[in-house]
């Protein structure tokens, strides 16, 4: 039986938790140093800098991940469950329990008694059902429809009990819940009023409620006096969230005291701020960020084009240009020393092979031409420029770059309107269901690669009863990634919270979602 347990400290983590940390590629360095001493104090206003302006405040268009809108989502909606970013362990929040007795074919979600939205309506099993069912619609939730669609049906058994039946056994589905908007429950009554009304007055049951959202300026939030963990939490009276897309501007904002706390994952920025005496809470996710090659249309529907670009790209050069060599290049899917680790390099830099393949494609009348899609940030713009520079050294290949807003990623992916774009298969704790969603032909979000061999390996990795069986299955997955090159891994994500010394309670869950109800600020 998979049951929720109390969150443990890293010092007291058991061997099983350490195994999960190793599977997830975590380095165990999630504890920050510095900060105010003593017990948390109540009151005050904290200004937090986020990475991206929300498309809206509906959970369906937000994401519980470091690069999107995790602080806003956690503030407005709280969380059903938390997953420890390092150990992968599940702990209840608004849920009282989350368990399965049949190896993930069905789950039972038990809610705490008396949960209420800020409009006074109950956060009950029917409300969770309403939220989870609507997330299956890709026109409503392009980012989370894939995770939600793994659920076959939901049934509100009683006011606090939701029965969840999966399409197929998915023992580690808690990871999918915690890293998606399934974890954030909004008032059905408020959602039914439509996007414009909801953005003006989003109703959740989280630690904060909206005072005002001025797009491209500030999201002003105030303490929810009826929060289920009150009156102790949240500690802050007010939380101000501003968006700064550029990492250098985030650095300058914190250094000039224009903010109390920033979210960032650029290792250069993190190191500079750490050297300046700021406190840092950081960890490594499993898997990695990659260049996604759209294998469903030219030029990357030809495996030779994918193999050629993979062989042409020097990952160490990308690391140097982007991160001054301080980033962690993703060489393998799992961290060395982890139970699922195998020495199967995902990078394949080979200039001679690249030249041969580009020439061969040109001889067949298929010179490689494609567009790299950037999000307009320093990182993606610099990455695109470096790709253009690297590939300009070869004949018979041409690269252009276009820019979209980060919030447009979901619709772009659903529509297949890209040749190459930055994405990732990141996971905290277990690799399933995220790796399955990325590479299985039945993936509701559309796999980056599709083959019977990959499907069989992913299914075997999900259902395996022993570590040896799982390792063999994921070894096959990695072999196929290397052979078919649907993606080019280049960097392991390191979500970080960086704060001034007067900020207490720095902690993240899942994919770098700050736990905002525990933040406090000293006088």
Coordinates of C-alpha atoms in Angstrom, one line a residue:
X1 CA 0.0 0.0 0.0
X2 CA 1.3 3.5 -0.9
X3 CA 0.4 5.9 1.9
X4 CA 1.3 9.4 2.7
X5 CA 3.9 9.8 5.5
X6 CA 5.3 12.7 7.5
X7 CA 7.9 14.8 5.8
X8 CA 11.4 13.8 7.1
X9 CA 14.5 15.9 7.3
X10 CA 17.4 15.0 5.1
X11 CA 19.5 14.0 8.1
X12 CA 16.9 11.4 9.2
X13 CA 16.1 10.2 5.7
X14 CA 15.9 6.4 5.4
X15 CA 17.6 4.2 2.8
X16 CA 14.5 4.1 0.8
X17 CA 14.2 7.9 0.7
X18 CA 17.9 8.1 -0.3
X19 CA 17.3 5.7 -3.1
X20 CA 14.5 7.9 -4.4
X21 CA 16.8 10.9 -4.2
X22 CA 19.4 9.1 -6.2
X23 CA 16.8 8.1 -8.8
X24 CA 15.7 11.7 -9.0
X25 CA 19.3 12.9 -9.4
X26 CA 19.0 15.1 -6.3
X27 CA 22.2 16.2 -4.7
X28 CA 20.8 16.5 -1.2
X29 CA 21.7 20.2 -1.0
X30 CA 18.3 21.7 -0.4
X31 CA 19.1 23.3 3.0
X32 CA 19.9 27.0 3.0
X33 CA 22.3 28.7 5.3
X34 CA 22.0 32.1 6.9
X35 CA 18.7 33.9 7.4
X36 CA 17.1 35.2 10.6
X37 CA 17.5 33.0 13.7
X38 CA 14.8 31.9 16.1
X39 CA 11.2 31.2 15.7
X40 CA 9.1 32.5 12.8
X41 CA 7.4 35.8 13.4
X42 CA 4.1 37.0 11.9
X43 CA 3.4 40.1 9.9
X44 CA 5.1 42.1 7.2
X45 CA 5.2 42.3 3.4
X46 CA 7.5 40.3 1.2
X47 CA 8.3 41.0 -2.4
X48 CA 9.1 38.0 -4.6
X49 CA 10.4 38.0 -8.1
X50 CA 9.1 35.3 -10.4
X51 CA 10.3 34.3 -13.9
X52 CA 7.2 34.6 -16.0
X53 CA 4.0 36.6 -16.2
X54 CA 1.0 34.4 -15.8
X55 CA -1.4 33.9 -18.8
X56 CA -4.1 34.0 -16.2
X57 CA -4.8 33.0 -12.6
X58 CA -6.9 29.9 -13.4
X59 CA -4.8 26.9 -12.2
X60 CA -5.4 25.3 -15.6
X61 CA -3.0 27.9 -17.3
X62 CA -0.4 28.0 -14.5
X63 CA 2.3 25.5 -13.6
X64 CA 3.8 24.3 -10.3
X65 CA 7.4 24.6 -11.6
X66 CA 10.3 26.9 -11.0
X67 CA 10.2 28.5 -14.5
X68 CA 6.5 29.4 -14.5
X69 CA 4.1 30.7 -11.8
X70 CA 4.7 28.4 -8.8
X71 CA 4.6 31.1 -6.1
X72 CA 1.3 32.6 -7.3
X73 CA -0.3 29.2 -7.6
X74 CA 0.8 28.0 -4.1
X75 CA -0.3 31.3 -2.6
X76 CA -3.8 31.3 -4.0
X77 CA -4.5 27.6 -3.9
X78 CA -2.2 25.9 -1.4
X79 CA -1.7 22.2 -2.3
X80 CA -3.3 18.8 -1.9
X81 CA 0.0 17.1 -1.4
X82 CA 3.7 18.0 -1.4
X83 CA 6.6 16.0 -2.8
X84 CA 10.0 16.5 -1.2
X85 CA 12.2 17.9 -4.0
X86 CA 15.1 15.7 -3.0
X87 CA 13.7 12.5 -1.6
X88 CA 10.5 12.3 -3.6
X89 CA 8.5 11.5 -0.5
X90 CA 4.9 12.5 -0.4
X91 CA 3.3 14.4 2.5
X92 CA -0.3 15.6 2.9
X93 CA -1.3 19.2 2.9
X94 CA -5.0 19.8 2.2
X95 CA -5.3 16.1 1.6
X96 CA -5.5 13.9 4.7
X97 CA -4.3 10.9 2.7
X98 CA -3.6 9.7 -0.8
X99 CA -3.2 5.9 -1.2
X100 CA -3.6 2.9 -3.5
X101 CA -4.1 -0.7 -2.6
X102 CA -3.9 -2.1 -6.2
X103 CA -0.5 -0.8 -7.4
X104 CA -1.8 2.4 -8.9
X105 CA -4.9 1.2 -10.8
X106 CA -7.1 3.2 -8.4
X107 CA -6.3 5.8 -5.8
X108 CA -8.3 7.2 -2.9
X109 CA -7.9 10.9 -2.1
X110 CA -9.1 11.8 1.4
X111 CA -9.5 15.5 2.1
X112 CA -9.3 17.2 5.5
X113 CA -12.6 18.1 7.1
X114 CA -14.0 21.6 6.8
X115 CA -11.9 23.0 3.9
X116 CA -13.4 26.1 2.5
X117 CA -12.7 28.4 -0.4
X118 CA -12.4 32.1 0.3
X119 CA -15.9 32.6 -1.2
X120 CA -17.3 30.3 1.6
X121 CA -18.1 27.4 -0.7
X122 CA -16.7 24.0 0.4
X123 CA -13.4 22.6 -1.0
X124 CA -14.8 19.0 -1.1
X125 CA -14.5 15.9 -3.3
X126 CA -16.9 17.4 -5.8
X127 CA -14.7 20.5 -6.2
X128 CA -11.6 18.3 -6.7
X129 CA -13.5 16.2 -9.3
X130 CA -14.7 19.4 -11.1
X131 CA -11.1 20.7 -11.3
X132 CA -9.5 17.4 -12.3
X133 CA -12.1 16.6 -15.0
X134 CA -11.8 20.0 -16.7
X135 CA -8.0 19.8 -16.9
X136 CA -8.4 16.9 -19.4
X137 CA -9.5 19.4 -22.0
X138 CA -6.4 20.6 -23.9
X139 CA -8.3 23.7 -25.0
X140 CA -8.7 24.7 -21.3
X141 CA -5.4 23.3 -20.0
X142 CA -2.8 22.6 -22.8
X143 CA 0.0 22.3 -20.1
X144 CA -1.7 19.8 -17.8
X145 CA -4.1 17.9 -20.1
X146 CA -1.5 15.1 -20.5
X147 CA -1.2 14.4 -16.8
X148 CA -4.9 14.7 -16.2
X149 CA -5.8 12.4 -19.1
X150 CA -4.0 9.5 -17.4
X151 CA -7.1 9.4 -15.2
X152 CA -9.9 7.3 -16.6
X153 CA -12.6 8.6 -14.1
X154 CA -13.2 10.3 -10.8
X155 CA -16.0 9.6 -8.3
X156 CA -16.9 11.7 -5.3
X157 CA -17.7 8.9 -2.8
X158 CA -18.6 11.4 -0.1
X159 CA -17.8 15.0 0.9
X160 CA -14.2 14.3 1.7
X161 CA -13.4 11.2 -0.5
X162 CA -12.5 11.0 -4.2
X163 CA -12.0 7.7 -5.9
X164 CA -9.6 8.0 -8.9
X165 CA -9.4 5.3 -11.5
X166 CA -6.4 5.3 -13.9
X167 CA -6.4 4.3 -17.5
X168 CA -3.6 1.8 -16.6
X169 CA -1.8 1.2 -13.3
X170 CA 0.4 4.2 -12.5
X171 CA 1.9 3.6 -9.0
X172 CA 3.8 6.9 -9.0
X173 CA 1.0 9.2 -10.1
X174 CA 1.5 11.4 -7.0
X175 CA 4.4 12.9 -8.9
X176 CA 2.1 13.9 -11.7
X177 CA -0.3 15.4 -9.2
X178 CA 2.3 17.5 -7.4
X179 CA 4.0 18.8 -10.5
X180 CA 0.7 19.9 -12.2
X181 CA -2.3 22.0 -11.5
X182 CA -4.1 18.9 -10.3
X183 CA -2.6 20.0 -7.0
X184 CA -4.3 23.4 -7.1
X185 CA -8.0 23.4 -6.6
X186 CA -10.1 26.5 -7.4
X187 CA -13.7 27.2 -6.6
X188 CA -16.0 25.7 -9.3
X189 CA -18.5 28.5 -8.8
X190 CA -15.8 31.1 -9.5
X191 CA -14.4 29.2 -12.5
X192 CA -17.9 29.0 -14.1
X193 CA -18.0 32.8 -14.1
X194 CA -15.5 32.8 -17.0
X195 CA -11.8 33.8 -17.4
X196 CA -12.2 37.6 -17.1
X197 CA -14.2 37.4 -13.9
X198 CA -12.0 34.7 -12.4
X199 CA -8.7 36.7 -13.1
X200 CA -10.3 39.7 -11.4
X201 CA -11.3 37.6 -8.4
X202 CA -9.6 34.1 -8.3
X203 CA -11.1 32.0 -5.5
X204 CA -9.0 29.3 -3.9
X205 CA -8.3 28.0 -0.4
X206 CA -4.6 28.8 -0.2
X207 CA -2.7 30.9 2.3
X208 CA -3.3 34.2 0.4
X209 CA -6.1 35.8 -1.6
X210 CA -5.9 38.4 -4.3
X211 CA -6.1 42.1 -3.7
X212 CA -5.2 43.2 -7.2
X213 CA -3.4 42.0 -10.3
X214 CA -1.9 44.6 -12.5
X215 CA -0.5 42.7 -15.5
X216 CA 3.1 43.2 -16.3
X217 CA 3.5 45.0 -12.9
X218 CA 2.5 43.3 -9.7
X219 CA 0.2 40.7 -8.2
X220 CA -0.7 41.9 -4.7
X221 CA -1.9 39.2 -2.2
X222 CA -3.0 39.4 1.4
X223 CA -3.3 36.8 4.1
X224 CA -6.3 34.5 4.1
X225 CA -7.5 34.6 7.6
X226 CA -9.4 31.4 7.1
X227 CA -6.5 29.3 5.8
X228 CA -6.7 25.7 7.1
X229 CA -3.3 26.0 8.9
X230 CA -4.2 29.3 10.5
X231 CA -3.9 31.2 12.6
X232 CA -0.2 30.4 12.7
X233 CA 0.1 30.3 8.9
X234 CA 0.7 32.1 6.7
X235 CA 3.2 34.3 8.6
X236 CA 3.2 37.2 6.1
X237 CA 0.4 39.8 6.0
X238 CA 1.1 40.5 2.3
X239 CA 2.9 38.9 -0.6
X240 CA 3.8 40.9 -3.7
X241 CA 4.8 39.0 -6.8
X242 CA 6.5 40.8 -9.7
X243 CA 7.8 39.3 -12.9
X244 CA 11.3 39.8 -14.2
X245 CA 12.1 37.6 -17.2
X246 CA 15.9 38.3 -17.5
X247 CA 18.2 36.6 -15.0
X248 CA 20.6 39.6 -14.9
X249 CA 17.7 41.9 -14.0
X250 CA 16.6 39.5 -11.3
X251 CA 20.2 39.7 -9.9
X252 CA 20.2 43.5 -10.0
X253 CA 16.8 43.7 -8.4
X254 CA 17.8 41.6 -5.4
X255 CA 21.2 43.3 -5.0
X256 CA 19.5 46.8 -5.0
X257 CA 16.9 45.7 -2.4
X258 CA 14.1 45.9 -5.0
X259 CA 12.9 42.5 -3.7
X260 CA 13.3 40.3 -0.7
X261 CA 13.4 37.0 -2.7
X262 CA 13.9 35.8 -6.2
X263 CA 13.3 32.5 -8.0
X264 CA 16.1 31.6 -10.5
X265 CA 17.9 28.6 -11.9
X266 CA 20.8 30.3 -13.7
X267 CA 24.0 28.9 -12.0
X268 CA 25.9 32.1 -12.7
X269 CA 23.3 34.3 -11.1
X270 CA 23.0 31.9 -8.1
X271 CA 26.7 31.8 -7.5
X272 CA 27.1 35.6 -7.7
X273 CA 24.4 36.1 -5.2
X274 CA 25.7 33.3 -2.9
X275 CA 29.2 35.0 -3.1
X276 CA 27.5 38.3 -2.2
X277 CA 26.2 36.7 1.0
X278 CA 22.6 36.0 0.0
X279 CA 21.0 32.8 1.3
X280 CA 20.3 30.1 -1.3
X281 CA 18.0 27.1 -1.2
X282 CA 18.8 25.0 -4.2
X283 CA 18.6 21.4 -5.5
X284 CA 19.0 19.3 -8.7
X285 CA 16.1 17.7 -10.5
X286 CA 16.4 14.4 -12.2
X287 CA 16.4 14.2 -16.0
X288 CA 17.2 17.4 -17.7
X289 CA 16.3 20.3 -20.0
X290 CA 16.6 19.6 -23.7
X291 CA 16.2 20.8 -27.3
X292 CA 13.1 19.2 -28.6
X293 CA 13.2 18.2 -32.3
X294 CA 9.7 17.9 -33.8
X295 CA 10.0 14.5 -35.4
X296 CA 6.5 14.7 -36.9
X297 CA 7.4 17.1 -39.7
X298 CA 10.4 18.0 -41.8
X299 CA 13.3 18.2 -41.4
X300 CA 13.3 16.2 -38.2
X301 CA 10.9 13.5 -39.4
X302 CA 14.1 12.1 -40.9
X303 CA 16.1 10.4 -38.2
X304 CA 19.3 11.4 -40.0
X305 CA 18.5 15.1 -39.5
X306 CA 18.0 14.5 -35.7
X307 CA 21.2 12.5 -35.5
X308 CA 23.2 15.1 -37.5
X309 CA 22.2 18.0 -35.2
X310 CA 22.8 16.0 -32.1
X311 CA 26.3 15.2 -33.4
X312 CA 27.0 18.8 -34.4
X313 CA 26.2 20.4 -31.0
X314 CA 29.0 20.8 -28.5
X315 CA 27.2 20.8 -25.1
X316 CA 30.3 22.0 -23.2
X317 CA 30.3 25.1 -25.4
X318 CA 26.6 25.7 -24.6
X319 CA 27.4 25.4 -20.9
X320 CA 30.3 27.9 -21.2
X321 CA 28.2 30.4 -23.2
X322 CA 25.1 30.1 -21.0
X323 CA 26.6 29.5 -17.6
X324 CA 30.3 30.2 -17.7
X325 CA 30.8 26.4 -17.4
X326 CA 29.0 26.4 -14.0
X327 CA 26.0 24.5 -15.2
X328 CA 25.5 20.7 -14.9
X329 CA 25.5 19.2 -18.3
X330 CA 23.1 16.3 -18.6
X331 CA 25.2 13.3 -19.6
X332 CA 22.9 10.6 -18.3
X333 CA 19.2 10.4 -17.4
X334 CA 20.0 9.4 -13.8
X335 CA 22.7 10.7 -11.5
X336 CA 25.9 8.6 -11.1
X337 CA 25.6 6.3 -8.1
X338 CA 21.8 6.2 -8.3
X339 CA 20.1 2.8 -8.4
X340 CA 18.8 3.4 -11.9
X341 CA 22.0 4.9 -13.2
X342 CA 23.8 3.5 -16.2
X343 CA 26.8 4.9 -18.0
X344 CA 24.8 5.6 -21.2
X345 CA 25.9 9.1 -22.4
X346 CA 23.0 11.1 -23.9
X347 CA 25.3 13.6 -25.5
X348 CA 26.8 12.6 -28.8
X349 CA 29.2 15.3 -30.1
X350 CA 30.9 14.0 -33.2
X351 CA 31.6 16.7 -35.9
X352 CA 32.7 14.2 -38.5
X353 CA 29.5 12.2 -38.2
X354 CA 27.5 15.5 -38.3
X355 CA 29.2 16.6 -41.6
X356 CA 28.7 13.2 -43.2
X357 CA 25.0 13.2 -42.3
X358 CA 24.3 16.8 -43.4
X359 CA 26.0 16.1 -46.8
X360 CA 24.1 12.8 -47.2
X361 CA 20.8 14.6 -46.6
X362 CA 21.7 17.3 -49.0
X363 CA 22.6 14.7 -51.7
X364 CA 19.1 13.3 -51.2
X365 CA 17.6 16.8 -51.8
X366 CA 16.9 17.3 -48.1
X367 CA 19.2 20.0 -46.8
X368 CA 18.5 20.7 -43.1
X369 CA 16.7 24.0 -42.5
X370 CA 14.8 24.7 -39.2
X371 CA 13.7 27.4 -36.8
X372 CA 14.7 27.5 -33.1
X373 CA 11.8 28.9 -31.0
X374 CA 13.0 31.1 -28.1
X375 CA 11.0 32.4 -25.1
X376 CA 12.8 35.8 -25.3
X377 CA 14.8 35.2 -22.1
X378 CA 18.5 35.7 -21.8
X379 CA 19.0 32.0 -21.6
X380 CA 16.9 30.9 -24.6
X381 CA 18.1 33.8 -26.8
X382 CA 21.7 33.1 -26.0
X383 CA 21.1 29.4 -26.6
X384 CA 19.6 30.0 -30.0
X385 CA 22.4 32.4 -31.0
X386 CA 25.0 29.8 -30.0
X387 CA 23.2 27.0 -31.9
X388 CA 23.2 29.3 -35.0
X389 CA 26.9 29.9 -34.5
X390 CA 27.8 26.2 -34.0
X391 CA 25.8 25.0 -36.9
X392 CA 27.1 27.7 -39.3
X393 CA 30.4 25.8 -39.3
X394 CA 28.7 23.1 -41.4
X395 CA 27.4 23.1 -45.0
X396 CA 23.9 22.1 -45.9
X397 CA 22.3 23.3 -42.6
X398 CA 20.5 26.6 -41.9
X399 CA 19.0 27.8 -38.6
X400 CA 16.7 30.8 -37.9
X401 CA 15.3 31.9 -34.6
X402 CA 11.8 33.3 -33.6
X403 CA 10.5 34.4 -30.2
X404 CA 7.3 33.5 -28.3
X405 CA 6.1 34.3 -24.8
X406 CA 6.8 31.5 -22.3
X407 CA 3.1 31.2 -21.6
X408 CA 2.5 30.3 -25.2
X409 CA 4.4 27.1 -24.9
X410 CA 1.4 24.8 -24.3
X411 CA -0.6 25.9 -27.3
X412 CA 2.5 25.8 -29.5
X413 CA 3.2 22.2 -28.4
X414 CA -0.4 21.1 -28.9
X415 CA -0.4 22.6 -32.3
X416 CA 3.0 21.2 -33.3
X417 CA 4.0 24.7 -34.4
X418 CA 7.7 24.4 -33.9
X419 CA 10.8 22.7 -35.3
X420 CA 13.1 23.0 -32.2
X421 CA 12.1 24.3 -28.8
X422 CA 13.4 24.1 -25.2
X423 CA 11.6 21.7 -23.0
X424 CA 12.6 19.0 -20.5
X425 CA 11.9 15.7 -18.9
X426 CA 12.5 16.8 -15.3
X427 CA 11.4 14.8 -12.2
X428 CA 11.7 14.9 -8.5
X429 CA 11.7 11.5 -6.9
X430 CA 10.4 8.9 -9.4
X431 CA 10.8 9.3 -13.2
X432 CA 7.3 8.1 -13.8
X433 CA 4.9 9.5 -15.1
X434 CA 7.0 12.3 -16.6
X435 CA 9.3 10.2 -18.7
X436 CA 6.3 8.1 -19.9
X437 CA 4.5 11.3 -20.9
X438 CA 7.5 12.4 -22.9
X439 CA 8.2 9.3 -24.9
X440 CA 5.2 7.0 -25.0
X441 CA 3.1 6.9 -28.2
X442 CA -0.1 6.9 -26.1
X443 CA 1.0 10.1 -24.3
X444 CA -2.0 12.5 -24.4
X445 CA 0.4 15.4 -25.0
X446 CA 2.1 13.8 -28.0
X447 CA 5.3 12.0 -27.6
X448 CA 8.6 13.4 -28.7
X449 CA 9.4 10.0 -30.3
X450 CA 7.1 7.1 -31.0
X451 CA 8.1 3.5 -31.4
X452 CA 6.9 0.1 -30.2
X453 CA 10.2 -0.6 -28.5
X454 CA 10.1 2.7 -26.6
X455 CA 6.5 2.0 -25.5
X456 CA 7.4 -1.5 -24.3
X457 CA 10.4 -0.2 -22.3
X458 CA 8.3 2.6 -20.7
X459 CA 5.5 0.2 -19.8
X460 CA 8.0 -2.2 -18.3
X461 CA 9.7 0.6 -16.2
X462 CA 6.3 1.6 -14.8
X463 CA 5.1 -1.9 -13.9
X464 CA 8.4 -3.5 -12.8
X465 CA 8.3 -5.2 -9.5
X466 CA 12.0 -5.1 -8.7
X467 CA 14.8 -2.6 -9.0
X468 CA 16.6 -4.8 -11.4
X469 CA 13.6 -5.0 -13.8
X470 CA 13.2 -1.2 -13.6
X471 CA 16.8 -0.6 -14.3
X472 CA 16.7 -2.9 -17.4
X473 CA 13.7 -1.1 -18.7
X474 CA 15.1 2.4 -18.3
X475 CA 18.4 1.2 -19.8
X476 CA 16.4 0.4 -22.9
X477 CA 14.7 3.8 -22.8
X478 CA 18.1 5.5 -22.8
X479 CA 19.4 3.3 -25.6
X480 CA 16.5 4.4 -27.7
X481 CA 16.9 8.0 -26.9
X482 CA 20.5 7.8 -28.0
X483 CA 19.6 6.0 -31.2
X484 CA 16.6 8.0 -32.3
X485 CA 17.6 11.4 -30.9
X486 CA 14.1 13.0 -30.4
X487 CA 15.7 15.4 -28.0
X488 CA 19.2 16.8 -27.2
X489 CA 19.7 17.0 -23.4
X490 CA 22.0 19.9 -22.4
X491 CA 21.4 21.0 -18.8
X492 CA 20.2 19.6 -15.5
X493 CA 17.8 22.1 -13.8
X494 CA 18.7 23.5 -10.4
X495 CA 15.7 25.5 -9.1
X496 CA 16.8 28.0 -6.5
X497 CA 15.3 30.5 -4.1
X498 CA 17.7 33.3 -3.2
X499 CA 16.8 35.8 -0.5
X500 CA 18.1 38.5 1.8
X501 CA 19.2 37.7 5.3
X502 CA 15.9 38.8 6.9
X503 CA 13.8 36.2 5.0
X504 CA 13.0 33.0 6.9
X505 CA 11.3 29.8 5.9
X506 CA 13.0 29.1 2.5
X507 CA 11.7 25.8 1.3
X508 CA 10.6 24.3 -2.0
X509 CA 8.6 21.3 -3.0
X510 CA 8.3 19.3 -6.2
X511 CA 9.7 21.2 -9.2
X512 CA 10.9 24.2 -7.3
X513 CA 7.6 25.5 -6.0
X514 CA 8.2 27.8 -3.0
X515 CA 6.1 26.9 0.0
X516 CA 4.8 30.3 0.6
X517 CA 2.8 29.7 3.8
X518 CA 6.1 29.1 5.6
X519 CA 7.8 32.3 4.5
X520 CA 8.4 35.0 7.1
X521 CA 10.3 38.3 7.3
X522 CA 12.2 39.7 10.3
X523 CA 11.9 43.3 11.3

